[in-house]
mmCIF file of C-alpha atoms and ligand atoms in Angstrom:
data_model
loop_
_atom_site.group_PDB
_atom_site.id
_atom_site.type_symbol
_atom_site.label_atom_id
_atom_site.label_comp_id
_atom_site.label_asym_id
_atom_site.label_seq_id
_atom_site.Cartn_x
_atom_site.Cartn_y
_atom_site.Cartn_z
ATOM 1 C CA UNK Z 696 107.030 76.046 94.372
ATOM 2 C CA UNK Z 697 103.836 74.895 95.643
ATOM 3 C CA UNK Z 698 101.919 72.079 92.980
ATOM 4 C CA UNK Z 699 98.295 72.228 92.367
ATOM 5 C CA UNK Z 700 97.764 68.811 93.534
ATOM 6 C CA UNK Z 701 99.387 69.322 96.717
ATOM 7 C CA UNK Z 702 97.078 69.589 100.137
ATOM 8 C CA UNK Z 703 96.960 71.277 103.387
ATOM 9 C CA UNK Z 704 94.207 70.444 104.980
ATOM 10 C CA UNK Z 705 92.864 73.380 107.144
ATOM 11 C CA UNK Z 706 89.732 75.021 108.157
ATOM 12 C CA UNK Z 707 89.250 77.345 104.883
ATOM 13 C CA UNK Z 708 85.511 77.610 106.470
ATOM 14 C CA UNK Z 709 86.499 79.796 109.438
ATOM 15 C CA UNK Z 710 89.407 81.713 107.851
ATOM 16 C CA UNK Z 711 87.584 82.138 104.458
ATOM 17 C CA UNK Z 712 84.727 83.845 106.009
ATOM 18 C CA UNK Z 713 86.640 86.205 108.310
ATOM 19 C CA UNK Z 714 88.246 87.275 104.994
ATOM 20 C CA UNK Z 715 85.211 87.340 102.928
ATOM 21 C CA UNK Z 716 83.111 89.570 106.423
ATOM 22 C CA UNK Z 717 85.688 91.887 106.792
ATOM 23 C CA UNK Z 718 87.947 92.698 103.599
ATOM 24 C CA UNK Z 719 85.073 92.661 100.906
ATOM 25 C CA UNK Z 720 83.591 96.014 102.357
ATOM 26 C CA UNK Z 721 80.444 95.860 100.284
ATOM 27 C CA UNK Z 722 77.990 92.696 100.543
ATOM 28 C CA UNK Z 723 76.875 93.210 96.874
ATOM 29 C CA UNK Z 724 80.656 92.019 95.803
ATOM 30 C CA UNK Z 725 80.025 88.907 97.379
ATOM 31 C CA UNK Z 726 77.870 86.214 94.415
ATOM 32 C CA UNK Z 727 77.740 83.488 93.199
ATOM 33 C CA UNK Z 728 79.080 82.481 89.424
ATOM 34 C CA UNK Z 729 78.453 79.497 87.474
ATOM 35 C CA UNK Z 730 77.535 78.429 83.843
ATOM 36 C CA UNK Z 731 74.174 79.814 83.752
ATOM 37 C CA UNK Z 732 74.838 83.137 85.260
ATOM 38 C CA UNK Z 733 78.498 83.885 85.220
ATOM 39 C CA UNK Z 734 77.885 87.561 85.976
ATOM 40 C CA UNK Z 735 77.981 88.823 89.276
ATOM 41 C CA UNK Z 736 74.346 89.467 90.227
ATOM 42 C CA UNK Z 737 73.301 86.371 91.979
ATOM 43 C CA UNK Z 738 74.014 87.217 95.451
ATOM 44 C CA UNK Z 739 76.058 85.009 98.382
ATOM 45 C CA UNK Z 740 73.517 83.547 100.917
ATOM 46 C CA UNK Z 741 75.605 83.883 103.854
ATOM 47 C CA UNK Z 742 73.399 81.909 105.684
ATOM 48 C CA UNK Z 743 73.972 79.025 103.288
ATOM 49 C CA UNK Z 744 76.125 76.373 102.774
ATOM 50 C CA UNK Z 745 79.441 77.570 101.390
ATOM 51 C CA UNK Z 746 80.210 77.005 97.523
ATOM 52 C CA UNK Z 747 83.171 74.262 96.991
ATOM 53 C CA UNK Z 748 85.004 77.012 95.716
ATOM 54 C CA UNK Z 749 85.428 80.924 96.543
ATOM 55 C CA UNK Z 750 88.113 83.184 94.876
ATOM 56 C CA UNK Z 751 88.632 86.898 95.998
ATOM 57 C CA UNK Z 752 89.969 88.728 92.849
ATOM 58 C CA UNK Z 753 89.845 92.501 91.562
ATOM 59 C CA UNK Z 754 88.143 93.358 87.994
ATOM 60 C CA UNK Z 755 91.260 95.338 86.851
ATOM 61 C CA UNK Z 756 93.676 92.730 88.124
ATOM 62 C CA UNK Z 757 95.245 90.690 84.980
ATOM 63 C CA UNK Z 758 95.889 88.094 87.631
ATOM 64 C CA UNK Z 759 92.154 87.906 88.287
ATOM 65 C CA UNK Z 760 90.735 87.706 84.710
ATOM 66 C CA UNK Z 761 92.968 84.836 83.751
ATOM 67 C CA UNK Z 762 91.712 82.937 86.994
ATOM 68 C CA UNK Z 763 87.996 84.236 86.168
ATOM 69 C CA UNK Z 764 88.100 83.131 82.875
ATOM 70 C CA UNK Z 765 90.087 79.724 83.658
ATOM 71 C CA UNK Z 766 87.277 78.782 86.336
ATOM 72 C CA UNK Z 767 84.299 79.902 83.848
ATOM 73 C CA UNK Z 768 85.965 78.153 81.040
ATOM 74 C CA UNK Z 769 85.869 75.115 82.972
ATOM 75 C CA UNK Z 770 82.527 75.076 83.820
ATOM 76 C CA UNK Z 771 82.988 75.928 87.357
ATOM 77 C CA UNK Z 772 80.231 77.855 89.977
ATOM 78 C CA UNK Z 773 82.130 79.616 92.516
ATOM 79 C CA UNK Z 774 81.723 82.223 95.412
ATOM 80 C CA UNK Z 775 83.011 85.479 93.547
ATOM 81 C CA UNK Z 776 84.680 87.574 96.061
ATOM 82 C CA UNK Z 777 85.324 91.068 94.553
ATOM 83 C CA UNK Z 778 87.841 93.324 96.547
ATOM 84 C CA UNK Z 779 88.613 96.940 95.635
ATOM 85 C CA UNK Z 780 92.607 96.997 95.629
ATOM 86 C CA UNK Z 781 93.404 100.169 94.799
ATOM 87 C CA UNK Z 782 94.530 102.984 97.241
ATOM 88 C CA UNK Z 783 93.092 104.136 100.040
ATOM 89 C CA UNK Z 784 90.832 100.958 99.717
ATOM 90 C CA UNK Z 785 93.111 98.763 99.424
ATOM 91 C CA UNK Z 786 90.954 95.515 100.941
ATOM 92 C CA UNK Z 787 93.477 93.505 100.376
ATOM 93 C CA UNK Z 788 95.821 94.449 102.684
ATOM 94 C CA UNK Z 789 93.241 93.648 105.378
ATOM 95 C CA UNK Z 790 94.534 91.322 107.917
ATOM 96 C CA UNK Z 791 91.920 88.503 107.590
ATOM 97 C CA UNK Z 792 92.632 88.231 104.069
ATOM 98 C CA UNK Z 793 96.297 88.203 104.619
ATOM 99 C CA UNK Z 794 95.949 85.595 107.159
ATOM 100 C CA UNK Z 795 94.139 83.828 104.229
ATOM 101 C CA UNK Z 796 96.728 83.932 101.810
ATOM 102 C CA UNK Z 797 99.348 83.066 104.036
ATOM 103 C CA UNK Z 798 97.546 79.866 105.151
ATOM 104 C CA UNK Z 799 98.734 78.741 101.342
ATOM 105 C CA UNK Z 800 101.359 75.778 100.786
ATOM 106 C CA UNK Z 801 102.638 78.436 98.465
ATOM 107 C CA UNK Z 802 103.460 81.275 101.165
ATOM 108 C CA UNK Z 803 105.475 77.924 103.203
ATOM 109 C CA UNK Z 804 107.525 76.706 99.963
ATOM 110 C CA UNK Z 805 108.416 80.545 98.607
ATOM 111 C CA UNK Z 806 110.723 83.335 100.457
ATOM 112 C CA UNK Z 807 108.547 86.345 100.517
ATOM 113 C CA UNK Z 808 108.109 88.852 98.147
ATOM 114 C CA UNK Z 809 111.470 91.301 98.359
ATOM 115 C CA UNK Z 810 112.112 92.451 95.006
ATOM 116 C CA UNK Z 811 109.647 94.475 92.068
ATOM 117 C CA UNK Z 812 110.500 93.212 87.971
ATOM 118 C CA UNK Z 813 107.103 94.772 87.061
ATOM 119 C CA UNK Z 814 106.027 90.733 86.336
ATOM 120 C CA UNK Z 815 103.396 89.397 88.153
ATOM 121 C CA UNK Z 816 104.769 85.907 88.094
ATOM 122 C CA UNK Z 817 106.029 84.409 91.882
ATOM 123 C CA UNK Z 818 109.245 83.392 89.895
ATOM 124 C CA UNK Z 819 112.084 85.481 90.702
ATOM 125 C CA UNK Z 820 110.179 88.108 92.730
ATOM 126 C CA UNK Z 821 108.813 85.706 95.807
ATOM 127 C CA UNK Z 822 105.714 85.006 97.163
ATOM 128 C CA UNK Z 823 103.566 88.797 97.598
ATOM 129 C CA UNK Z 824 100.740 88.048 100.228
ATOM 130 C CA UNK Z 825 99.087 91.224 99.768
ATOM 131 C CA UNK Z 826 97.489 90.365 96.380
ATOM 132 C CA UNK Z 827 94.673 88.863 94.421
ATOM 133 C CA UNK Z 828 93.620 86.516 93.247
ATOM 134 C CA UNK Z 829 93.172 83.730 95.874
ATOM 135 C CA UNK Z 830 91.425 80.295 95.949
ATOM 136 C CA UNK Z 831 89.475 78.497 98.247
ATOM 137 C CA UNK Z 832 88.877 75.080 98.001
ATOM 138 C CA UNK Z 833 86.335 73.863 100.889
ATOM 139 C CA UNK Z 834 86.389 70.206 100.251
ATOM 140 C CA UNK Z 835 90.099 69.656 99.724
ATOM 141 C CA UNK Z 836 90.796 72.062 102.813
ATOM 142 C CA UNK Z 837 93.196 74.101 99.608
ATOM 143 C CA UNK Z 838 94.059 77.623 99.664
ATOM 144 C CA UNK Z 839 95.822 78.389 96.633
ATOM 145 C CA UNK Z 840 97.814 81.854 96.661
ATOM 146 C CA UNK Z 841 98.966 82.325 92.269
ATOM 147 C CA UNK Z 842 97.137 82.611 89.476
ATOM 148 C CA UNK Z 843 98.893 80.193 87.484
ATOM 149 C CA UNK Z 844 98.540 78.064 90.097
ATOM 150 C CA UNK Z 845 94.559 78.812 90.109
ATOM 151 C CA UNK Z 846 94.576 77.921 86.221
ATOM 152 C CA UNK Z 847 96.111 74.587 86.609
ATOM 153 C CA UNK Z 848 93.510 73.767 89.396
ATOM 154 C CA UNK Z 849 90.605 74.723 87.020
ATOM 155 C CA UNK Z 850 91.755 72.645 84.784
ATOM 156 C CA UNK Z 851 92.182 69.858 87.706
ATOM 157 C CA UNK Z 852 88.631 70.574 88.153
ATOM 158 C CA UNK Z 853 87.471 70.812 84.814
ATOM 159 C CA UNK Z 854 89.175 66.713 84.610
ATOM 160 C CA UNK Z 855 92.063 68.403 82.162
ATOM 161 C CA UNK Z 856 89.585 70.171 79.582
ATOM 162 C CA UNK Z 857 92.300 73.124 79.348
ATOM 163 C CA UNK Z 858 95.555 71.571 78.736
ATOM 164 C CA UNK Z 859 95.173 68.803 76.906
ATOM 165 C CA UNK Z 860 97.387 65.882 77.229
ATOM 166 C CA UNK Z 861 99.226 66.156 73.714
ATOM 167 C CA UNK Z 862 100.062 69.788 74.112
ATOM 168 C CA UNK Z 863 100.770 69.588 77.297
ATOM 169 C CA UNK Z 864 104.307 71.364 76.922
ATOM 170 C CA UNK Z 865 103.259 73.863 74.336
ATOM 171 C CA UNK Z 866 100.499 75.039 76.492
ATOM 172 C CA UNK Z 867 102.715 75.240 79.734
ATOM 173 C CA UNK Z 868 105.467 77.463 77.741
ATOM 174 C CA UNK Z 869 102.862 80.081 76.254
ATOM 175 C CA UNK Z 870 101.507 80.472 80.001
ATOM 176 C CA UNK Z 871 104.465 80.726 80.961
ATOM 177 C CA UNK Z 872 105.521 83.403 78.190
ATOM 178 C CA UNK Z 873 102.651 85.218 79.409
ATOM 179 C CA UNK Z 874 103.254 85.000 83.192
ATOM 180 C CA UNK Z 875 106.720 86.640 82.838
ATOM 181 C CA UNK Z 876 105.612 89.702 80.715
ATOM 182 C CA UNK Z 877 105.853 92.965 82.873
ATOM 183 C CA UNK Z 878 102.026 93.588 83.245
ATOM 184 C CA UNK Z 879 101.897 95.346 86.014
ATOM 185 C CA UNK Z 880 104.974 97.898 85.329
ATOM 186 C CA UNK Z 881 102.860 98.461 82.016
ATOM 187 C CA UNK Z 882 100.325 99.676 83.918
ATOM 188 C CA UNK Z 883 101.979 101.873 86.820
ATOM 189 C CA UNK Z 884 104.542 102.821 84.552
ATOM 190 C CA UNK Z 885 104.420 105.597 81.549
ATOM 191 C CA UNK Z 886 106.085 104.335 78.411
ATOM 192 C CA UNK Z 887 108.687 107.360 78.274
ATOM 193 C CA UNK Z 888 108.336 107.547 74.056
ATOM 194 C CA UNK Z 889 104.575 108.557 74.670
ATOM 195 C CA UNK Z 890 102.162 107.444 77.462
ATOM 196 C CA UNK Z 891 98.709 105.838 75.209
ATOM 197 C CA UNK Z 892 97.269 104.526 78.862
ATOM 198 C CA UNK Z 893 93.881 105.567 79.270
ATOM 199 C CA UNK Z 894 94.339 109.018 81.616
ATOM 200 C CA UNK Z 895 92.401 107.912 84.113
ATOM 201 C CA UNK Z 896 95.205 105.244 84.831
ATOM 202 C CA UNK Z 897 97.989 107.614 83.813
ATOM 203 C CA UNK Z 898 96.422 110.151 86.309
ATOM 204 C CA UNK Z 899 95.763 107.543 89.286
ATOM 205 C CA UNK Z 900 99.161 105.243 88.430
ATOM 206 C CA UNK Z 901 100.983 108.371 89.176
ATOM 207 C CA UNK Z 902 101.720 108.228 93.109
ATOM 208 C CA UNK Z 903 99.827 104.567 93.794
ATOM 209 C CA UNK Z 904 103.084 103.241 95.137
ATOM 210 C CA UNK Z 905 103.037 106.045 97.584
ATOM 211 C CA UNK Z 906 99.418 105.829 98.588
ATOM 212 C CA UNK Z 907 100.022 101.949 98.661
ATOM 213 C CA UNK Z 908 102.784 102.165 100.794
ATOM 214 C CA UNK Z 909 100.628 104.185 103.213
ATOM 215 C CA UNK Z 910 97.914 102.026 103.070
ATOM 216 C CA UNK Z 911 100.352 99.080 103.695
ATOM 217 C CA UNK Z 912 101.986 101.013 107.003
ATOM 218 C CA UNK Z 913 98.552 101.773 108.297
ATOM 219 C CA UNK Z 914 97.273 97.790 108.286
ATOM 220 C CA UNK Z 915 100.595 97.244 109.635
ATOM 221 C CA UNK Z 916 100.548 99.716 112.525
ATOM 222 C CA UNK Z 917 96.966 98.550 113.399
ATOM 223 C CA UNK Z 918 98.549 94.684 113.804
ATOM 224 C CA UNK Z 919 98.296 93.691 117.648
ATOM 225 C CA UNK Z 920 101.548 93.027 118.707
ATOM 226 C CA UNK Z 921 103.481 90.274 118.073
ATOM 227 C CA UNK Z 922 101.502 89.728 115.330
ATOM 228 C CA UNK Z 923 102.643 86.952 112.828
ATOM 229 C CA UNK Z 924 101.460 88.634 109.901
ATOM 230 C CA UNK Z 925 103.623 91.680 110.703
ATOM 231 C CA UNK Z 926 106.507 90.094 108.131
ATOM 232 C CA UNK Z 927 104.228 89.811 105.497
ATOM 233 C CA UNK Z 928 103.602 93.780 105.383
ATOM 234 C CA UNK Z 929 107.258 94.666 106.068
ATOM 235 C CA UNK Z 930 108.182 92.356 102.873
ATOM 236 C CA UNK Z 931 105.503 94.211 100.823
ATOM 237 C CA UNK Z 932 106.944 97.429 101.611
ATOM 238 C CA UNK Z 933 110.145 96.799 100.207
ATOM 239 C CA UNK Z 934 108.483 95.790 97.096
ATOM 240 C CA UNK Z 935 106.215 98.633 96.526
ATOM 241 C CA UNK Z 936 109.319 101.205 97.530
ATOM 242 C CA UNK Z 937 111.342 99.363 94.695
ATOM 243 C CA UNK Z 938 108.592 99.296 92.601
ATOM 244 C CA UNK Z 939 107.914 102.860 92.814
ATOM 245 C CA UNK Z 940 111.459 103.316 91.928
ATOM 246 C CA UNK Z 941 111.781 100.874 88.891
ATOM 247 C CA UNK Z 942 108.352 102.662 87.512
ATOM 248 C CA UNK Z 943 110.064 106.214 87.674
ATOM 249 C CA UNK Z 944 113.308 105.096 85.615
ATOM 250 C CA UNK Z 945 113.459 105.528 81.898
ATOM 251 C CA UNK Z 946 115.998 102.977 81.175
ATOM 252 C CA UNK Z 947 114.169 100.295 83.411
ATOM 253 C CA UNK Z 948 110.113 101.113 81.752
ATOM 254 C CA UNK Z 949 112.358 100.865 78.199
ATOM 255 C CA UNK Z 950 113.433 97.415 79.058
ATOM 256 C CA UNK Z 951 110.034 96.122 80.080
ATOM 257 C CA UNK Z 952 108.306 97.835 77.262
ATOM 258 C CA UNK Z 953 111.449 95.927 74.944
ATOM 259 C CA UNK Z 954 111.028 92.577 76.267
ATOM 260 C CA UNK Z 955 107.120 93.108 75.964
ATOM 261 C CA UNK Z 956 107.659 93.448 72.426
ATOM 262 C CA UNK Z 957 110.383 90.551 71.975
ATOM 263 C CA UNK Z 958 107.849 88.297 73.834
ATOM 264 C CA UNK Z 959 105.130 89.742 71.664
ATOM 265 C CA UNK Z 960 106.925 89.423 68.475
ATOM 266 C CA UNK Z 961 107.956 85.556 69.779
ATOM 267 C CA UNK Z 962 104.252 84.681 70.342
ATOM 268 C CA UNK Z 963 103.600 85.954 66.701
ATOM 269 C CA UNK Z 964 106.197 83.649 65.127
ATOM 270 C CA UNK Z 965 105.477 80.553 67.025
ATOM 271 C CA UNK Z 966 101.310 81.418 65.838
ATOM 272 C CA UNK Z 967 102.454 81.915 62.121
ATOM 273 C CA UNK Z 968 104.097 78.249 62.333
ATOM 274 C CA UNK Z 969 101.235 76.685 63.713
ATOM 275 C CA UNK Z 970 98.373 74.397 61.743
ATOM 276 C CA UNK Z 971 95.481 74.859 64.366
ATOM 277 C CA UNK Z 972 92.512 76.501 65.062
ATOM 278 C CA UNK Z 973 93.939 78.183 68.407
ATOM 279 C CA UNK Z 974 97.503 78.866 69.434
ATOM 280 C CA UNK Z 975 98.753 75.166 70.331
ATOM 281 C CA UNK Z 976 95.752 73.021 69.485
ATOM 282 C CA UNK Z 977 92.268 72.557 68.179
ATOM 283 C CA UNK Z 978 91.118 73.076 71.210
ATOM 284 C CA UNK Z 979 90.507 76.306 73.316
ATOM 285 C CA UNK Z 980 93.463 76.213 75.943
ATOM 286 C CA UNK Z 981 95.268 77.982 78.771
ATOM 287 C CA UNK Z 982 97.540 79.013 76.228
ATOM 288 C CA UNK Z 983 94.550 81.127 74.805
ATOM 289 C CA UNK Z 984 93.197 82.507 78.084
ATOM 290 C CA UNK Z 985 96.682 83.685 79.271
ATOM 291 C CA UNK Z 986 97.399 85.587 75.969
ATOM 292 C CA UNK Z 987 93.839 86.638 75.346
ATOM 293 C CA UNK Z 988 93.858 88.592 78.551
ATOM 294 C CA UNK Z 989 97.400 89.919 78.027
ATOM 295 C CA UNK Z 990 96.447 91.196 74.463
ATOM 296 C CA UNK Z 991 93.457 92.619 75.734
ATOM 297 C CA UNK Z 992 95.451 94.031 78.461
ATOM 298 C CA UNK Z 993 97.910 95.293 76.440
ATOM 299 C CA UNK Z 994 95.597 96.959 74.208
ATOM 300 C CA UNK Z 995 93.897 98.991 76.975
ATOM 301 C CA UNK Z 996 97.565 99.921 78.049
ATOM 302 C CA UNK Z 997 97.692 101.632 74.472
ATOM 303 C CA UNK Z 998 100.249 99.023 73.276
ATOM 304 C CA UNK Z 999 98.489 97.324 70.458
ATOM 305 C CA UNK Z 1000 101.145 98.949 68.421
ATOM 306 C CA UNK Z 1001 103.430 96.010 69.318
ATOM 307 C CA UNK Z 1002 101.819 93.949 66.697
ATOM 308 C CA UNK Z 1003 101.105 96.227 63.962
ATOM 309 C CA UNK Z 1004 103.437 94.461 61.715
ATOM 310 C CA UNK Z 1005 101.429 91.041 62.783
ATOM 311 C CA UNK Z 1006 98.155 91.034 61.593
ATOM 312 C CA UNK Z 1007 97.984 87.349 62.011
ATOM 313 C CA UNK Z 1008 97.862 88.004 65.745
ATOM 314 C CA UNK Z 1009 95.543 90.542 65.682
ATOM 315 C CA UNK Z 1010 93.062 88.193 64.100
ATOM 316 C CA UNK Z 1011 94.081 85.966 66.975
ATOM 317 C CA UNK Z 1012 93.593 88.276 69.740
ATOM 318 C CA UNK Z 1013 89.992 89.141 68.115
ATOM 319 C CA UNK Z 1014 89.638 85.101 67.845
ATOM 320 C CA UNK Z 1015 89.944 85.091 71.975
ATOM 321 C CA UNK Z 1016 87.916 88.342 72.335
ATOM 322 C CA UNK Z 1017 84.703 86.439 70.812
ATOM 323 C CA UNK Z 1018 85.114 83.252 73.525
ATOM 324 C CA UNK Z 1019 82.253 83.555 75.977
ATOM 325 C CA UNK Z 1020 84.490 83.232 78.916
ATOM 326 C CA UNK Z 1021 87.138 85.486 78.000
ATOM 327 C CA UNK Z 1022 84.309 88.132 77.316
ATOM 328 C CA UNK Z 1023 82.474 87.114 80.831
ATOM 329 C CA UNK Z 1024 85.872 87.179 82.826
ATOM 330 C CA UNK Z 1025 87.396 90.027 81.758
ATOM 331 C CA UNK Z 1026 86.373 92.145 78.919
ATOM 332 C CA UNK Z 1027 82.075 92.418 79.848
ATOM 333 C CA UNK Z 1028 83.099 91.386 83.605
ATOM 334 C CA UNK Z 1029 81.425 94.729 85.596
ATOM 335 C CA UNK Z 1030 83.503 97.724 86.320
ATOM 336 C CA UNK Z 1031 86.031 97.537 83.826
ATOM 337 C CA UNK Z 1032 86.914 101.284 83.300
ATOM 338 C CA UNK Z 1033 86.162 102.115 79.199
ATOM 339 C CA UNK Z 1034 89.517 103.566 76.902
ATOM 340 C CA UNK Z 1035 89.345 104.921 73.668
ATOM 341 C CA UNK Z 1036 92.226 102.016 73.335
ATOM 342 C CA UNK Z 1037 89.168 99.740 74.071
ATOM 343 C CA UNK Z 1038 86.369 101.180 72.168
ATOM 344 C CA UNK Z 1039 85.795 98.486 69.602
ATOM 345 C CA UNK Z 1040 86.501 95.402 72.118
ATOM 346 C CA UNK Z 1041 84.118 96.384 75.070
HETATM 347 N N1 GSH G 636 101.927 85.886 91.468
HETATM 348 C C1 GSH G 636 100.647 86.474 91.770
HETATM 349 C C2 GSH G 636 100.722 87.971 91.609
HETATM 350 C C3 GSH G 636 99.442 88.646 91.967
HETATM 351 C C4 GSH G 636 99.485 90.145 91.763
HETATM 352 O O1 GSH G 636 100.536 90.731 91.509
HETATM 353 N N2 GSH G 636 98.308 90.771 91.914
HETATM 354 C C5 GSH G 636 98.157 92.180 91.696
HETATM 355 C C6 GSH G 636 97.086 92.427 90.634
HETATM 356 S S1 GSH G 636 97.417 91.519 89.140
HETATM 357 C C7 GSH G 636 97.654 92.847 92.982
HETATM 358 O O2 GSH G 636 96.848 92.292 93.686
HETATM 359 N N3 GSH G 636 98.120 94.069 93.283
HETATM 360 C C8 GSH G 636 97.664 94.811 94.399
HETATM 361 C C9 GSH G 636 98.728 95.347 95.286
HETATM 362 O O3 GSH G 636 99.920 95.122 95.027
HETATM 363 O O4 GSH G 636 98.390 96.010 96.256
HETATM 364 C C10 GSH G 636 99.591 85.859 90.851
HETATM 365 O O5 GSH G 636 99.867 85.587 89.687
HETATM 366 O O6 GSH G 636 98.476 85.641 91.338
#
């Protein structure tokens, strides 16, 4: 598994650009975010020198609002780099982006994605280089291919402002915790007691596997031959076929939505034991980002329920809701589609 402190040193420049050109479709979804205007309305001077950093994320992607909110927590201005990723969009299955992603320590230290658990975590499922988000990091020559791995380097950034020293543990096992809840088979996947999703993702989340799939095969087809990257869309194949499987089995959506709740219901003891102002410390950590955005997430999904018997972490979820860059990452960030699930947050 690829550190955040490890290098590669590579022209991020030339490939970054080629990504950023030809897989963001729309020049308006390439700005500019930083402390003073961490919305996406300043727009990317092409001409111009390129920001330090540049990460191409989705606004629906869970992946993307805990690396949105990581970077604005710490303080950080960045190229924003929005790409549409659902079907028949689907920029990020455009080669120059993949090329990107697979220019990543992580893609050379992890077998490739060849399995679906409905996690989003690397762990266990293998490296998937058809997502967002992805970081660029011009000065260090860094791509960096995970979201995780995009919190720890905001917090590299930010000189360790998000996990402090003391809780350093506590604050790696909650993001953790949160990394290996089934997210994304949540959200493709109907709970079989009673679907509360929003119906415009019940009625889109229907066939996406298929309509990804076909997206997928036509990048691939389009490959010149030989091409190196022609792996990479053979391996995401296999995941989206077993993925549109697993989200079409009872028994399999009833274990995610069960070990949802048992991680849900874990998270709520460990918060009733604790004696500080946030989950692990006084201060605002990753800890808090990662479950903020899952509880928000969750809540959109029409799964609030989970915690009805915890109002101790409802007050905590509303606690993360009110943080500036939880509310400028994920819930305010532009394009998030409204719920009725979602009325009183957004
Ligand atoms: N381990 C990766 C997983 C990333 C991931 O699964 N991204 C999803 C959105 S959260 C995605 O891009 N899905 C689009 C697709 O599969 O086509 C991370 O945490 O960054």
């Amino acid at each position: 598994m690829q550190t955040h402190s490890q290098t590669s040193k590579i022209d991020t420049h030339t490939l970054t650009k080629s990504a950023r050109i030809s897989a963001v479709g729309d020049a308006s979804r390439r700005t500019i975010i930083s402390p003073d205007a961490p919305t996406p309305t300043t727009p990317r001077d092409e001409a111009g020198p390129d920001p330090q950093i540049e990460l191409f994320h989705f606004v629906m992607s869970i992946c993307s609002q805990k690396s949105r909110v990581s970077l604005i927590e710490a303080g950080q201005t960045f190229g924003s780099n929005e790409l549409v990723i659902m079907p028949p969009l689907n920029e990020n299955y455009n080669a120059d982006y993949v090329a990107l992603r697979m220019a990543s320590p992580l893609a050379r230290a992890e077998s490739m994605v060849s399995s679906y658990s409905g996690a989003t975590g690397t762990t266990g499922e293998g490296f998937d280089p058809l997502v967002v988000p992805t970081l660029v990091d011009h000065d260090k020559g860094e791509v960096v291919a995970d979201s995780r791995l995009i919190a720890l380097y905001a917090n590299d950034l930010s000189d360790g402002k998000l996990i402090p020293d003391a809780e350093k543990a506590a604050v790696m096992a909650e993001v953790d915790a949160v990394d290996a809840l089934p997210h994304a088979g949540l959200f493709y996947g109907a709970n079989p007691d009673g679907d509360h999703r929003p119906p415009p993702i019940q009625a889109g989340m229907k066939d996406a596997h298929l309509r990804k799939i076909e997206q997928v095969k036509k990048h691939r087809d389009a490959l010149p031959d030989g091409s190196p990257l022609r792996q990479a869309y053979d391996q995401k194949l296999i995941k989206e076929d077993a993925g549109r499987k697993f989200i079409h089995d009872p028994v399999s959506m009833k274990n995610i939505i069960a070990t949802t709740k048992s991680g849900v219901d874990a998270f709520a003891k460990r918060l009733s034991n604790r004696s500080t102002s946030w989950s692990v410390s006084n201060d605002f950590t990753l800890a808090d980002i990662f479950w903020g955005v899952s509880l928000f997430r969750l809540t959109y999904l029409g799964y609030a329920w989970m915690w009805n018997e915890h109002p101790h972490l409802a007050e905590f979820a509303k606690q993360t809701y009110a943080r500036p860059s939880l509310r400028a990452g994920a819930i305010d960030w532009p394009g998030h589609p409204p719920g009725d699930t979602i009325a009183d947050i957004i």
